[in-house]
Each structure stands twice: as C-alpha cells, then as structure tokens.
C-alpha cells in the first residue's frame, strides 16, 4: 500500500475555531519513494484571529497571512482532491491523529468538504508519534529518546529526529514541508531499526485488528504515553463501534465489579485510579498480546497468572459488562449541544446523502451559482457555512441584504465582549501582552515579531470600530 505523509501548520491549537494555514503532503510508494508532492499556503479567513503564540512559534507574520497565494477554500479543496486521487493509502504524520487530523476534519466540515476524507476510499490512518512511542516501549535499545528541559523524555519531532541522526534544524521545524520530510525520514529510520514493531503498528492502523484483539477476551498490553498496561477488553460502545472499554488488570476488580452504571461512569473519568480505559480502535492504538510485550513490563508487574485470573472474573461477570455498556452509551447524554455550528460535527449528526451530494456540487460550481445551491441544504449547519464562505471569498455573489447581515456577523465575531470559545481581537491583544511579559529582553527578534502582530491586531480592531 502507498503512503500519504502530511503535516499542517495552523492558526491556533483548537480545531473547532482554527484552520490550516500551511499544508504539505507527499504521496509515496511502499518503499517510501516519493511519487507526488504538494506544498500549499493559504490566506487567513477574515473571521479567524490567529493565536499570537502560534505565529511566534512558526515565525509567520501578518503580511504572510494576507498575501498567501490561495484562499482557505482553495487550499482545503486541493487537499481533499489529493486524498481522493491517492486512495487507497495509509495516511500518516507525526501527532496527526490527535491534532492535524482533527484540524483537517473540522476545516473540511466548515468548508463543505467530506469531513472524514482520510478514512474514505480505503484509506487507513496511522500516527508516527504513536509508532515512535511503541518502539521506545518495546525496543528501547533501538531508538534514542532525548530528555527535554523538564527532565522528562521528549517526543517532539525535532528532538527525536536530531537525537537519532536525522537532520531537522530549528528553523526548518514548524514548516509544513520541512516537518513532512523529517517525518518521512524518521519513518524510514524506524522501519530499519525496529521492523517488527513498525509492522505490528501498521497492522493496527486497520481498525479490524484492534477490534478483533479486544473482542477475544485475552490478556493484552495497552500502550499509553510512556508505559504498557495489562488489560482485557470488556465491551464495545453500543453507539460507537470503534470505542472499546478495557480494564486495567493491575487493579483488583473486586473493588468495582458489582458497581452500578453510575458508579462505573466515575471509573472512566473520576479522580484517582481509573480501572476502565477507553480505546479508539480506529486511531491505531498500541495494543498487543501479553506474550508479545511482557518483557517490556517492570519485573514486579509480570504476573501473568494473576492477570488471567482477573480477566476471567471480568469476562464471567455479565452484570459488569452490562453496566459498562450502559455507562458508555450514556456518558455524554446530558451534554448540552453547542449553539455554534462549528462545534457540531460530532454531536450534530452525520450529513444526509442528499446534503453531501449538494456539498460536492456547491464546491464544483461557480460562485454566482452557489447561493441557489446553498438554499437547497436541509442541514442548517451547511447553510451557515455556505453563507460564511460566500461572504469571505465571493461577497459579490450575495444579495445586499445577505451581505449586510454577513458583515454584522463578522464584526460581532471579531469584537464581541461576550465569553465565546474562539479568539477575538481583544483576546489576542491580551495574549500578546502575556507573551511579551514572558520574553527575555535580549530576545529581540521575538519582541519585534510580537510588535508586528500587535500592530496588525490593532489595525483590525480600529477598522471594525469605524465600520460599526
């Protein structure tokens, strides 16, 4: 199978309220020989305020945000087309499943593109950070994990690369293409030094494999950020088949087996030790048979007989399994739906086939035809996104009344004093002040960068004050 190695640089860290600003994708064959390459940059959409900390980290200035060659819609459309054209592939990056994937998924959603594009057409998802952690746990002598400033192991891409002889200078980091090439180099390195672990982890990118392991009822090892834990699969979420409950076998089940569904819920998220751990089988979990990795456990935790006995007690307790299933199904039942369409990808239901078809038609049509298509959406979220995109990218396609409403929305979005989940202009100015206070006086270039960001934010604020 081929691979799509990718990386994003974004306007901030919250996927719901930010967008990719840079993207790099390299399509390569099974031997990691590049077949095609994309390196893209887009302009910042007018309704988004970039996080000053993100700009300081990437070195991107306001002028670059406004002068990039593509609009956000154009860049995201190019990414979606590449993902479709290069299917089926294993889509892989460094920390992509937790971050880049979520950023891309929400950006696709708000731009009327298929949100789950990395899982369509036979694609599988893998994460090189997870694979690096697996190698560090199972074959620690094969890889060098550096110690960070806090005294803890650092799994940052640049630190891992430099510690293992892969060139990635500081000025190349946080550039989408530089990070993508470094990710490819690290992937090649891991395949050479730990082929068995890498092959196992790539198999786990197929959700059927972890699903089958967890359904078998055997003692398994589940990897976290730093260690392996003996577990047994209990039950799949009745409403989300790719979410499984497992039980930590180092904890005596006598303390929780007879608990009610409410008590079981607390075992998932309450304070103290959490016997129940949830596993996303479509997110390449580190999951293996006990015999495959027990040598990586501390000697005091290699009590296989005890784990098998506890696993048997859990398997035989139908009431516990039932309580776990109920707890999983009801875990977020009382969560209030968000009033903002951006926050409704997971809680607002899947798009209908007809709205998905209309979305594809909307993106393929000239701007002057899009208002009529947008009016046909049955999903109010899509109508809101379509109106927003027309305002931001083709205001000439809107009626005067719709344009005026859009301008009022944009002004409120950027300048509101209300408590909102996104970053406003005033909120960004406060962050600039906080960042400046944390810099040393001799960090001249960073102070100059913050000055540039502050001037731009104040100009934007003044513009909307005059337009009010």
CSV table of C-alpha atoms in Angstrom, one decimal:
chain,number,residue,atom,x,y,z
A,1,UNK,CA,0.0,0.0,0.0
A,2,UNK,CA,1.2,3.5,-0.7
A,3,UNK,CA,1.5,6.3,2.0
A,4,UNK,CA,0.4,9.9,2.3
A,5,UNK,CA,2.8,11.7,4.7
A,6,UNK,CA,1.5,15.1,5.7
A,7,UNK,CA,1.7,18.0,8.1
A,8,UNK,CA,-0.3,21.1,8.8
A,9,UNK,CA,0.6,24.5,10.3
A,10,UNK,CA,-2.4,26.2,11.7
A,11,UNK,CA,-3.8,29.4,13.1
A,12,UNK,CA,-4.1,28.0,16.6
A,13,UNK,CA,-4.4,24.9,18.6
A,14,UNK,CA,-8.2,24.5,18.9
A,15,UNK,CA,-9.5,22.6,15.8
A,16,UNK,CA,-13.1,23.9,16.1
A,17,UNK,CA,-12.0,27.6,15.9
A,18,UNK,CA,-8.9,27.5,13.7
A,19,UNK,CA,-7.8,26.5,10.2
A,20,UNK,CA,-4.7,25.1,8.5
A,21,UNK,CA,-2.5,27.9,7.0
A,22,UNK,CA,0.1,25.6,5.5
A,23,UNK,CA,-0.1,22.0,4.3
A,24,UNK,CA,2.4,19.6,2.8
A,25,UNK,CA,1.5,16.2,1.5
A,26,UNK,CA,3.9,13.6,0.0
A,27,UNK,CA,2.5,10.6,-1.8
A,28,UNK,CA,5.0,7.8,-1.8
A,29,UNK,CA,5.1,4.1,-2.6
A,30,UNK,CA,5.5,1.2,-0.1
A,31,UNK,CA,9.3,1.8,-0.1
A,32,UNK,CA,8.7,5.5,0.8
A,33,UNK,CA,9.9,6.7,-2.6
A,34,UNK,CA,8.0,9.9,-3.4
A,35,UNK,CA,5.5,9.8,-6.2
A,36,UNK,CA,3.9,13.3,-5.8
A,37,UNK,CA,4.3,16.3,-3.5
A,38,UNK,CA,2.1,19.2,-2.6
A,39,UNK,CA,3.2,22.3,-0.6
A,40,UNK,CA,0.4,24.8,0.0
A,41,UNK,CA,-0.2,28.1,1.8
A,42,UNK,CA,-3.4,29.9,2.2
A,43,UNK,CA,-4.7,33.3,3.4
A,44,UNK,CA,-6.2,33.7,6.8
A,45,UNK,CA,-10.0,33.7,6.7
A,46,UNK,CA,-11.3,37.1,7.9
A,47,UNK,CA,-13.4,35.6,10.7
A,48,UNK,CA,-10.4,33.9,12.4
A,49,UNK,CA,-8.0,35.6,14.8
A,50,UNK,CA,-4.7,33.7,14.8
A,51,UNK,CA,-3.2,32.8,18.1
A,52,UNK,CA,-0.2,35.0,18.7
A,53,UNK,CA,1.7,32.1,20.3
A,54,UNK,CA,1.2,30.0,17.2
A,55,UNK,CA,2.5,32.8,15.0
A,56,UNK,CA,5.5,33.3,17.3
A,57,UNK,CA,6.3,29.6,17.1
A,58,UNK,CA,6.0,29.3,13.4
A,59,UNK,CA,7.6,32.7,12.6
A,60,UNK,CA,4.6,33.6,10.4
A,61,UNK,CA,3.9,37.3,10.2
A,62,UNK,CA,0.6,39.1,9.4
A,63,UNK,CA,1.8,40.0,5.9
A,64,UNK,CA,2.2,36.4,5.1
A,65,UNK,CA,-1.3,35.6,6.3
A,66,UNK,CA,-2.8,38.1,4.0
A,67,UNK,CA,-0.6,37.6,0.9
A,68,UNK,CA,-0.6,33.8,0.6
A,69,UNK,CA,-1.4,32.6,-2.9
A,70,UNK,CA,-4.6,30.6,-2.1
A,71,UNK,CA,-7.8,31.1,-0.1
A,72,UNK,CA,-8.6,28.7,2.7
A,73,UNK,CA,-11.3,27.0,0.5
A,74,UNK,CA,-8.9,26.6,-2.4
A,75,UNK,CA,-6.2,25.0,-0.2
A,76,UNK,CA,-8.6,22.6,1.5
A,77,UNK,CA,-10.2,21.7,-1.8
A,78,UNK,CA,-6.7,20.8,-3.2
A,79,UNK,CA,-6.0,18.7,-0.1
A,80,UNK,CA,-9.3,16.9,-0.5
A,81,UNK,CA,-8.7,16.2,-4.2
A,82,UNK,CA,-5.2,14.8,-3.4
A,83,UNK,CA,-6.6,12.5,-0.7
A,84,UNK,CA,-9.2,11.2,-3.2
A,85,UNK,CA,-6.7,10.8,-6.1
A,86,UNK,CA,-4.1,9.0,-4.0
A,87,UNK,CA,-6.5,6.5,-2.3
A,88,UNK,CA,-6.1,3.9,-1.0
A,89,UNK,CA,-3.1,4.8,1.1
A,90,UNK,CA,-2.0,4.8,4.7
A,91,UNK,CA,-2.4,8.5,5.8
A,92,UNK,CA,0.4,9.2,8.3
A,93,UNK,CA,2.1,12.1,10.1
A,94,UNK,CA,3.6,13.0,13.4
A,95,UNK,CA,0.9,13.5,16.1
A,96,UNK,CA,-1.6,13.7,13.3
A,97,UNK,CA,-4.4,11.6,14.7
A,98,UNK,CA,-4.7,13.8,17.8
A,99,UNK,CA,-4.1,17.2,16.2
A,100,UNK,CA,-3.7,17.5,12.4
A,101,UNK,CA,-6.5,15.0,11.7
A,102,UNK,CA,-8.9,16.9,13.9
A,103,UNK,CA,-7.9,20.2,12.4
A,104,UNK,CA,-8.4,18.9,8.9
A,105,UNK,CA,-11.7,17.2,9.7
A,106,UNK,CA,-13.3,20.3,11.2
A,107,UNK,CA,-11.9,22.5,8.4
A,108,UNK,CA,-13.4,20.2,5.8
A,109,UNK,CA,-16.7,20.2,7.7
A,110,UNK,CA,-16.9,24.0,7.7
A,111,UNK,CA,-15.8,24.2,4.0
A,112,UNK,CA,-18.5,21.8,2.8
A,113,UNK,CA,-15.9,19.1,2.0
A,114,UNK,CA,-16.1,15.4,3.2
A,115,UNK,CA,-15.1,15.6,6.9
A,116,UNK,CA,-13.8,12.0,7.0
A,117,UNK,CA,-11.8,12.1,3.8
A,118,UNK,CA,-8.8,10.4,5.4
A,119,UNK,CA,-11.0,7.3,6.0
A,120,UNK,CA,-12.6,7.1,2.6
A,121,UNK,CA,-11.6,5.2,-0.5
A,122,UNK,CA,-9.8,2.5,1.5
A,123,UNK,CA,-7.5,4.9,3.4
A,124,UNK,CA,-6.1,3.9,6.8
A,125,UNK,CA,-4.8,6.3,9.4
A,126,UNK,CA,-1.5,6.0,11.2
A,127,UNK,CA,0.5,8.2,13.5
A,128,UNK,CA,4.3,8.2,13.6
A,129,UNK,CA,4.3,9.6,17.1
A,130,UNK,CA,2.4,6.6,18.4
A,131,UNK,CA,4.7,4.3,16.5
A,132,UNK,CA,7.8,6.0,17.9
A,133,UNK,CA,6.3,5.6,21.4
A,134,UNK,CA,5.7,1.9,20.7
A,135,UNK,CA,9.3,1.4,19.6
A,136,UNK,CA,10.6,3.2,22.7
A,137,UNK,CA,8.5,0.9,24.9
A,138,UNK,CA,9.1,-2.4,23.1
A,139,UNK,CA,12.6,-2.0,21.7
A,140,UNK,CA,14.2,0.8,23.9
A,141,UNK,CA,17.7,0.0,22.7
A,142,UNK,CA,16.8,0.7,19.1
A,143,UNK,CA,15.9,4.4,19.5
A,144,UNK,CA,17.3,7.3,21.4
A,145,UNK,CA,14.7,9.3,23.2
A,146,UNK,CA,16.2,12.6,24.4
A,147,UNK,CA,15.4,14.3,27.7
A,148,UNK,CA,13.6,17.6,27.5
A,149,UNK,CA,14.1,20.8,29.6
A,150,UNK,CA,11.6,19.4,32.2
A,151,UNK,CA,13.7,16.3,32.7
A,152,UNK,CA,11.2,14.1,31.0
A,153,UNK,CA,11.6,12.2,27.8
A,154,UNK,CA,10.9,14.5,24.8
A,155,UNK,CA,9.0,13.1,21.8
A,156,UNK,CA,8.9,16.3,19.9
A,157,UNK,CA,9.6,15.7,16.2
A,158,UNK,CA,12.7,17.8,16.1
A,159,UNK,CA,14.1,16.4,19.3
A,160,UNK,CA,13.6,12.8,18.2
A,161,UNK,CA,15.0,13.4,14.8
A,162,UNK,CA,18.1,15.1,16.0
A,163,UNK,CA,18.7,12.5,18.7
A,164,UNK,CA,18.6,9.8,16.0
A,165,UNK,CA,20.8,11.4,13.4
A,166,UNK,CA,18.0,12.9,11.2
A,167,UNK,CA,18.6,16.5,10.2
A,168,UNK,CA,15.8,18.9,11.2
A,169,UNK,CA,17.2,22.3,12.1
A,170,UNK,CA,15.2,24.6,14.4
A,171,UNK,CA,14.4,27.0,11.5
A,172,UNK,CA,13.1,24.1,9.4
A,173,UNK,CA,10.7,22.9,12.2
A,174,UNK,CA,7.1,24.2,12.2
A,175,UNK,CA,7.3,24.5,8.4
A,176,UNK,CA,4.8,22.0,6.9
A,177,UNK,CA,7.1,20.7,4.1
A,178,UNK,CA,10.2,20.6,6.4
A,179,UNK,CA,8.2,18.6,9.0
A,180,UNK,CA,6.7,16.3,6.4
A,181,UNK,CA,10.1,15.4,5.0
A,182,UNK,CA,11.5,14.9,8.5
A,183,UNK,CA,8.5,12.6,9.3
A,184,UNK,CA,9.3,10.5,6.2
A,185,UNK,CA,13.0,10.3,7.2
A,186,UNK,CA,12.0,9.2,10.7
A,187,UNK,CA,9.6,6.6,9.3
A,188,UNK,CA,12.3,5.1,7.1
A,189,UNK,CA,14.6,5.0,10.2
A,190,UNK,CA,12.1,3.2,12.3
A,191,UNK,CA,11.4,0.7,9.6
A,192,UNK,CA,15.1,-0.1,9.5
A,193,UNK,CA,15.8,-0.3,13.3
A,194,UNK,CA,12.5,-1.9,14.5
A,195,UNK,CA,10.8,-3.6,11.6
A,196,UNK,CA,8.7,-6.0,13.7
A,197,UNK,CA,7.3,-3.3,15.9
A,198,UNK,CA,6.6,-1.0,12.9
A,199,UNK,CA,4.9,-3.8,11.0
A,200,UNK,CA,2.7,-4.6,14.1
A,201,UNK,CA,1.8,-0.9,14.5
A,202,UNK,CA,0.9,-0.5,10.8
A,203,UNK,CA,-1.4,-3.5,11.1
A,204,UNK,CA,-3.2,-1.8,13.9
A,205,UNK,CA,-4.0,1.1,11.5
A,206,UNK,CA,-6.7,-1.3,10.3
A,207,UNK,CA,-9.4,-1.0,12.9
A,208,UNK,CA,-10.5,-4.6,12.4
A,209,UNK,CA,-7.3,-5.8,14.1
A,210,UNK,CA,-7.7,-4.0,17.4
A,211,UNK,CA,-11.4,-4.7,17.3
A,212,UNK,CA,-10.6,-8.4,17.0
A,213,UNK,CA,-8.0,-8.4,19.7
A,214,UNK,CA,-10.3,-6.7,22.2
A,215,UNK,CA,-13.2,-9.0,21.4
A,216,UNK,CA,-11.1,-12.0,22.1
A,217,UNK,CA,-11.2,-11.7,25.9
A,218,UNK,CA,-7.5,-12.4,26.3
A,219,UNK,CA,-5.0,-10.5,28.4
A,220,UNK,CA,-3.5,-7.7,26.3
A,221,UNK,CA,-1.0,-4.9,26.7
A,222,UNK,CA,-2.2,-1.4,26.1
A,223,UNK,CA,0.3,1.3,25.5
A,224,UNK,CA,-0.1,4.9,26.8
A,225,UNK,CA,2.2,7.8,26.6
A,226,UNK,CA,5.1,6.1,28.5
A,227,UNK,CA,4.2,2.6,29.6
A,228,UNK,CA,2.4,-0.6,28.8
A,229,UNK,CA,-0.6,-1.7,31.0
A,230,UNK,CA,-2.1,-5.3,31.1
A,231,UNK,CA,-5.7,-5.0,30.1
A,232,UNK,CA,-8.7,-7.1,28.9
A,233,UNK,CA,-11.4,-5.9,26.5
A,234,UNK,CA,-14.8,-5.6,28.1
A,235,UNK,CA,-17.4,-4.3,25.6
A,236,UNK,CA,-17.7,-2.1,22.6
A,237,UNK,CA,-19.7,1.1,22.9
A,238,UNK,CA,-23.2,0.3,21.8
A,239,UNK,CA,-23.5,3.6,19.9
A,240,UNK,CA,-19.8,3.9,18.7
A,241,UNK,CA,-18.5,0.6,17.4
A,242,UNK,CA,-14.9,1.9,17.3
A,243,UNK,CA,-14.8,2.7,21.0
A,244,UNK,CA,-14.0,-0.1,23.4
A,245,UNK,CA,-13.8,-0.3,27.1
A,246,UNK,CA,-10.9,-2.1,28.6
A,247,UNK,CA,-10.0,-2.8,32.2
A,248,UNK,CA,-6.6,-2.3,33.9
A,249,UNK,CA,-5.7,-5.7,35.3
A,250,UNK,CA,-3.2,-4.3,37.8
A,251,UNK,CA,-6.2,-3.1,39.8
A,252,UNK,CA,-8.2,-5.7,41.8
A,253,UNK,CA,-11.7,-5.9,40.1
A,254,UNK,CA,-13.3,-6.8,43.4
A,255,UNK,CA,-13.4,-3.0,44.1
A,256,UNK,CA,-15.7,-2.3,41.2
A,257,UNK,CA,-17.3,-5.4,39.6
A,258,UNK,CA,-20.6,-5.0,41.3
A,259,UNK,CA,-20.9,-1.3,40.8
A,260,UNK,CA,-23.9,0.4,39.1
A,261,UNK,CA,-23.8,2.1,35.7
A,262,UNK,CA,-23.4,5.5,37.5
A,263,UNK,CA,-20.5,4.1,39.6
A,264,UNK,CA,-18.9,2.6,36.5
A,265,UNK,CA,-19.1,6.0,34.8
A,266,UNK,CA,-17.0,7.5,37.5
A,267,UNK,CA,-14.4,4.8,36.9
A,268,UNK,CA,-13.9,6.3,33.4
A,269,UNK,CA,-13.3,9.9,34.3
A,270,UNK,CA,-13.4,10.5,38.1
A,271,UNK,CA,-10.5,11.3,40.4
A,272,UNK,CA,-8.0,8.7,41.4
A,273,UNK,CA,-7.0,5.4,39.7
A,274,UNK,CA,-9.2,4.7,36.6
A,275,UNK,CA,-9.7,1.0,36.1
A,276,UNK,CA,-11.6,1.5,32.9
A,277,UNK,CA,-9.7,2.8,29.9
A,278,UNK,CA,-11.4,3.6,26.6
A,279,UNK,CA,-9.6,2.6,23.4
A,280,UNK,CA,-10.4,4.1,19.9
A,281,UNK,CA,-9.8,1.2,17.6
A,282,UNK,CA,-9.8,3.5,14.5
A,283,UNK,CA,-6.9,5.5,16.0
A,284,UNK,CA,-4.0,3.0,15.8
A,285,UNK,CA,-3.8,2.1,19.5
A,286,UNK,CA,-0.7,0.4,20.8
A,287,UNK,CA,-2.3,-3.0,21.5
A,288,UNK,CA,-0.6,-6.4,21.5
A,289,UNK,CA,-0.8,-9.8,23.0
A,290,UNK,CA,0.6,-10.2,26.5
A,291,UNK,CA,3.3,-12.6,25.4
A,292,UNK,CA,4.5,-10.1,22.7
A,293,UNK,CA,5.5,-7.4,25.1
A,294,UNK,CA,5.6,-8.7,28.7
A,295,UNK,CA,9.4,-8.4,28.7
A,296,UNK,CA,8.9,-4.7,28.5
A,297,UNK,CA,7.0,-4.6,31.8
A,298,UNK,CA,8.8,-3.9,35.1
A,299,UNK,CA,9.6,-7.3,36.7
A,300,UNK,CA,7.1,-6.7,39.6
A,301,UNK,CA,4.3,-6.4,37.0
A,302,UNK,CA,4.9,-9.7,35.2
A,303,UNK,CA,2.3,-11.7,37.0
A,304,UNK,CA,0.6,-13.4,34.1
A,305,UNK,CA,-1.4,-15.9,36.2
A,306,UNK,CA,-2.9,-13.1,38.2
A,307,UNK,CA,-3.9,-11.2,35.1
A,308,UNK,CA,-5.5,-14.3,33.6
A,309,UNK,CA,-7.5,-14.9,36.8
A,310,UNK,CA,-8.7,-11.3,36.9
A,311,UNK,CA,-9.6,-11.3,33.2
A,312,UNK,CA,-11.7,-14.5,33.7
A,313,UNK,CA,-13.6,-12.9,36.6
A,314,UNK,CA,-14.4,-9.9,34.4
A,315,UNK,CA,-15.4,-12.0,31.4
A,316,UNK,CA,-17.7,-14.1,33.6
A,317,UNK,CA,-19.5,-11.0,35.2
A,318,UNK,CA,-22.3,-10.3,32.8
A,319,UNK,CA,-23.7,-7.6,35.1
A,320,UNK,CA,-20.4,-5.6,35.0
A,321,UNK,CA,-20.2,-5.8,31.2
A,322,UNK,CA,-23.8,-4.6,31.0
A,323,UNK,CA,-23.1,-1.7,33.4
A,324,UNK,CA,-20.1,-0.7,31.3
A,325,UNK,CA,-22.2,-0.7,28.1
A,326,UNK,CA,-24.8,1.5,29.7
A,327,UNK,CA,-22.2,3.9,31.1
A,328,UNK,CA,-20.5,4.2,27.7
A,329,UNK,CA,-23.8,4.8,25.8
A,330,UNK,CA,-24.9,7.5,28.4
A,331,UNK,CA,-21.5,9.1,29.0
A,332,UNK,CA,-22.3,12.3,27.2
A,333,UNK,CA,-26.1,12.1,27.2
A,334,UNK,CA,-26.6,15.1,29.4
A,335,UNK,CA,-24.1,17.3,27.4
A,336,UNK,CA,-25.8,20.4,26.1
A,337,UNK,CA,-25.5,20.8,22.3
A,338,UNK,CA,-23.3,23.8,21.2
A,339,UNK,CA,-25.1,26.8,19.7
A,340,UNK,CA,-22.3,27.2,17.3
A,341,UNK,CA,-22.3,25.1,14.0
A,342,UNK,CA,-18.5,24.6,14.1
A,343,UNK,CA,-18.8,22.6,17.3
A,344,UNK,CA,-21.5,20.2,16.0
A,345,UNK,CA,-19.5,17.9,13.8
A,346,UNK,CA,-19.7,15.0,16.3
A,347,UNK,CA,-22.8,15.9,18.2
A,348,UNK,CA,-25.0,17.2,15.3
A,349,UNK,CA,-25.4,14.0,13.3
A,350,UNK,CA,-24.0,12.9,10.0
A,351,UNK,CA,-24.8,14.7,6.8
A,352,UNK,CA,-27.6,13.2,4.7
A,353,UNK,CA,-26.6,11.7,1.3
A,354,UNK,CA,-28.5,14.5,-0.4
A,355,UNK,CA,-26.7,17.2,1.5
A,356,UNK,CA,-23.4,15.5,0.9
A,357,UNK,CA,-24.2,15.5,-2.9
A,358,UNK,CA,-25.2,19.2,-2.7
A,359,UNK,CA,-21.9,20.0,-0.9
A,360,UNK,CA,-19.9,18.4,-3.7
A,361,UNK,CA,-22.0,20.3,-6.3
A,362,UNK,CA,-21.6,23.6,-4.3
A,363,UNK,CA,-17.8,23.3,-4.3
A,364,UNK,CA,-17.7,22.4,-8.0
A,365,UNK,CA,-19.9,25.3,-9.1
A,366,UNK,CA,-19.1,29.0,-10.0
A,367,UNK,CA,-19.6,31.4,-7.1
A,368,UNK,CA,-22.6,33.0,-8.8
A,369,UNK,CA,-24.4,29.7,-8.8
A,370,UNK,CA,-23.7,28.8,-5.2
A,371,UNK,CA,-26.4,30.9,-3.4
A,372,UNK,CA,-29.1,28.9,-5.1
A,373,UNK,CA,-27.4,25.6,-4.2
A,374,UNK,CA,-26.9,26.7,-0.6
A,375,UNK,CA,-30.7,27.4,-0.3
A,376,UNK,CA,-31.3,23.7,-1.0
A,377,UNK,CA,-29.4,22.4,2.0
A,378,UNK,CA,-31.7,20.8,4.6
A,379,UNK,CA,-28.9,20.9,7.2
A,380,UNK,CA,-28.8,24.4,8.8
A,381,UNK,CA,-25.1,24.0,9.6
A,382,UNK,CA,-24.3,23.7,5.9
A,383,UNK,CA,-26.4,26.8,5.1
A,384,UNK,CA,-24.5,28.8,7.8
A,385,UNK,CA,-21.1,27.6,6.4
A,386,UNK,CA,-22.1,28.3,2.8
A,387,UNK,CA,-23.2,31.9,3.6
A,388,UNK,CA,-20.0,32.5,5.6
A,389,UNK,CA,-17.8,31.3,2.7
A,390,UNK,CA,-19.6,33.4,0.2
A,391,UNK,CA,-19.1,36.5,2.5
A,392,UNK,CA,-15.4,35.8,2.9
A,393,UNK,CA,-14.5,34.7,-0.6
A,394,UNK,CA,-17.1,35.9,-3.0
A,395,UNK,CA,-19.2,38.7,-1.5
A,396,UNK,CA,-20.3,39.8,-5.0
A,397,UNK,CA,-22.4,36.6,-5.2
A,398,UNK,CA,-24.6,37.7,-2.2
A,399,UNK,CA,-27.6,39.9,-2.2
A,400,UNK,CA,-27.2,43.3,-0.5
A,401,UNK,CA,-29.3,42.2,2.5
A,402,UNK,CA,-27.3,38.9,2.9
A,403,UNK,CA,-24.0,40.9,2.7
A,404,UNK,CA,-25.1,43.3,5.3
A,405,UNK,CA,-26.1,40.5,7.7
A,406,UNK,CA,-22.8,38.9,7.0
A,407,UNK,CA,-20.8,42.0,7.8
A,408,UNK,CA,-22.7,42.4,11.1
A,409,UNK,CA,-21.9,38.7,11.9
A,410,UNK,CA,-18.2,39.2,11.1
A,411,UNK,CA,-17.9,42.4,13.2
A,412,UNK,CA,-19.6,40.6,16.2
A,413,UNK,CA,-17.5,37.6,15.7
A,414,UNK,CA,-14.2,39.5,16.0
A,415,UNK,CA,-15.1,42.2,18.5
A,416,UNK,CA,-17.6,40.8,20.9
A,417,UNK,CA,-17.0,41.3,24.6
A,418,UNK,CA,-19.1,38.2,25.5
A,419,UNK,CA,-17.5,34.9,26.7
A,420,UNK,CA,-17.0,32.9,23.5
A,421,UNK,CA,-14.9,29.8,22.7
A,422,UNK,CA,-13.0,31.4,19.9
A,423,UNK,CA,-10.3,34.0,20.0
A,424,UNK,CA,-11.3,37.7,19.4
A,425,UNK,CA,-9.2,40.6,18.5
A,426,UNK,CA,-9.1,41.9,22.1
A,427,UNK,CA,-8.4,38.4,23.4
A,428,UNK,CA,-5.4,38.2,21.0
A,429,UNK,CA,-4.1,41.5,22.2
A,430,UNK,CA,-4.2,40.3,25.8
A,431,UNK,CA,-2.2,37.2,24.7
A,432,UNK,CA,0.4,39.4,23.0
A,433,UNK,CA,0.9,41.2,26.3
A,434,UNK,CA,1.2,37.9,28.2
A,435,UNK,CA,3.7,36.5,25.7
A,436,UNK,CA,5.8,39.7,25.8
A,437,UNK,CA,6.0,39.6,29.6
A,438,UNK,CA,7.4,36.1,29.4
A,439,UNK,CA,10.2,37.0,27.0
A,440,UNK,CA,13.7,38.0,28.0
A,441,UNK,CA,14.9,41.5,26.9
A,442,UNK,CA,17.6,40.0,24.6
A,443,UNK,CA,15.0,38.0,22.6
A,444,UNK,CA,15.0,40.9,20.1
A,445,UNK,CA,13.5,39.1,17.1
A,446,UNK,CA,10.6,37.7,19.1
A,447,UNK,CA,9.8,41.1,20.6
A,448,UNK,CA,9.8,42.6,17.0
A,449,UNK,CA,7.6,39.8,15.8
A,450,UNK,CA,5.1,40.5,18.7
A,451,UNK,CA,5.2,44.2,17.8
A,452,UNK,CA,4.3,43.4,14.2
A,453,UNK,CA,1.4,41.1,15.4
A,454,UNK,CA,0.1,43.8,17.8
A,455,UNK,CA,0.1,46.5,15.2
A,456,UNK,CA,-1.9,44.3,12.8
A,457,UNK,CA,-4.4,43.3,15.6
A,458,UNK,CA,-4.9,47.0,16.5
A,459,UNK,CA,-5.5,48.0,12.8
A,460,UNK,CA,-8.1,45.2,12.5
A,461,UNK,CA,-9.8,46.4,15.7
A,462,UNK,CA,-9.8,50.0,14.5
A,463,UNK,CA,-11.3,49.0,11.2
A,464,UNK,CA,-14.3,47.3,12.8
A,465,UNK,CA,-14.8,50.1,15.2
A,466,UNK,CA,-15.0,52.6,12.3
A,467,UNK,CA,-17.3,50.3,10.4
A,468,UNK,CA,-19.7,49.9,13.3
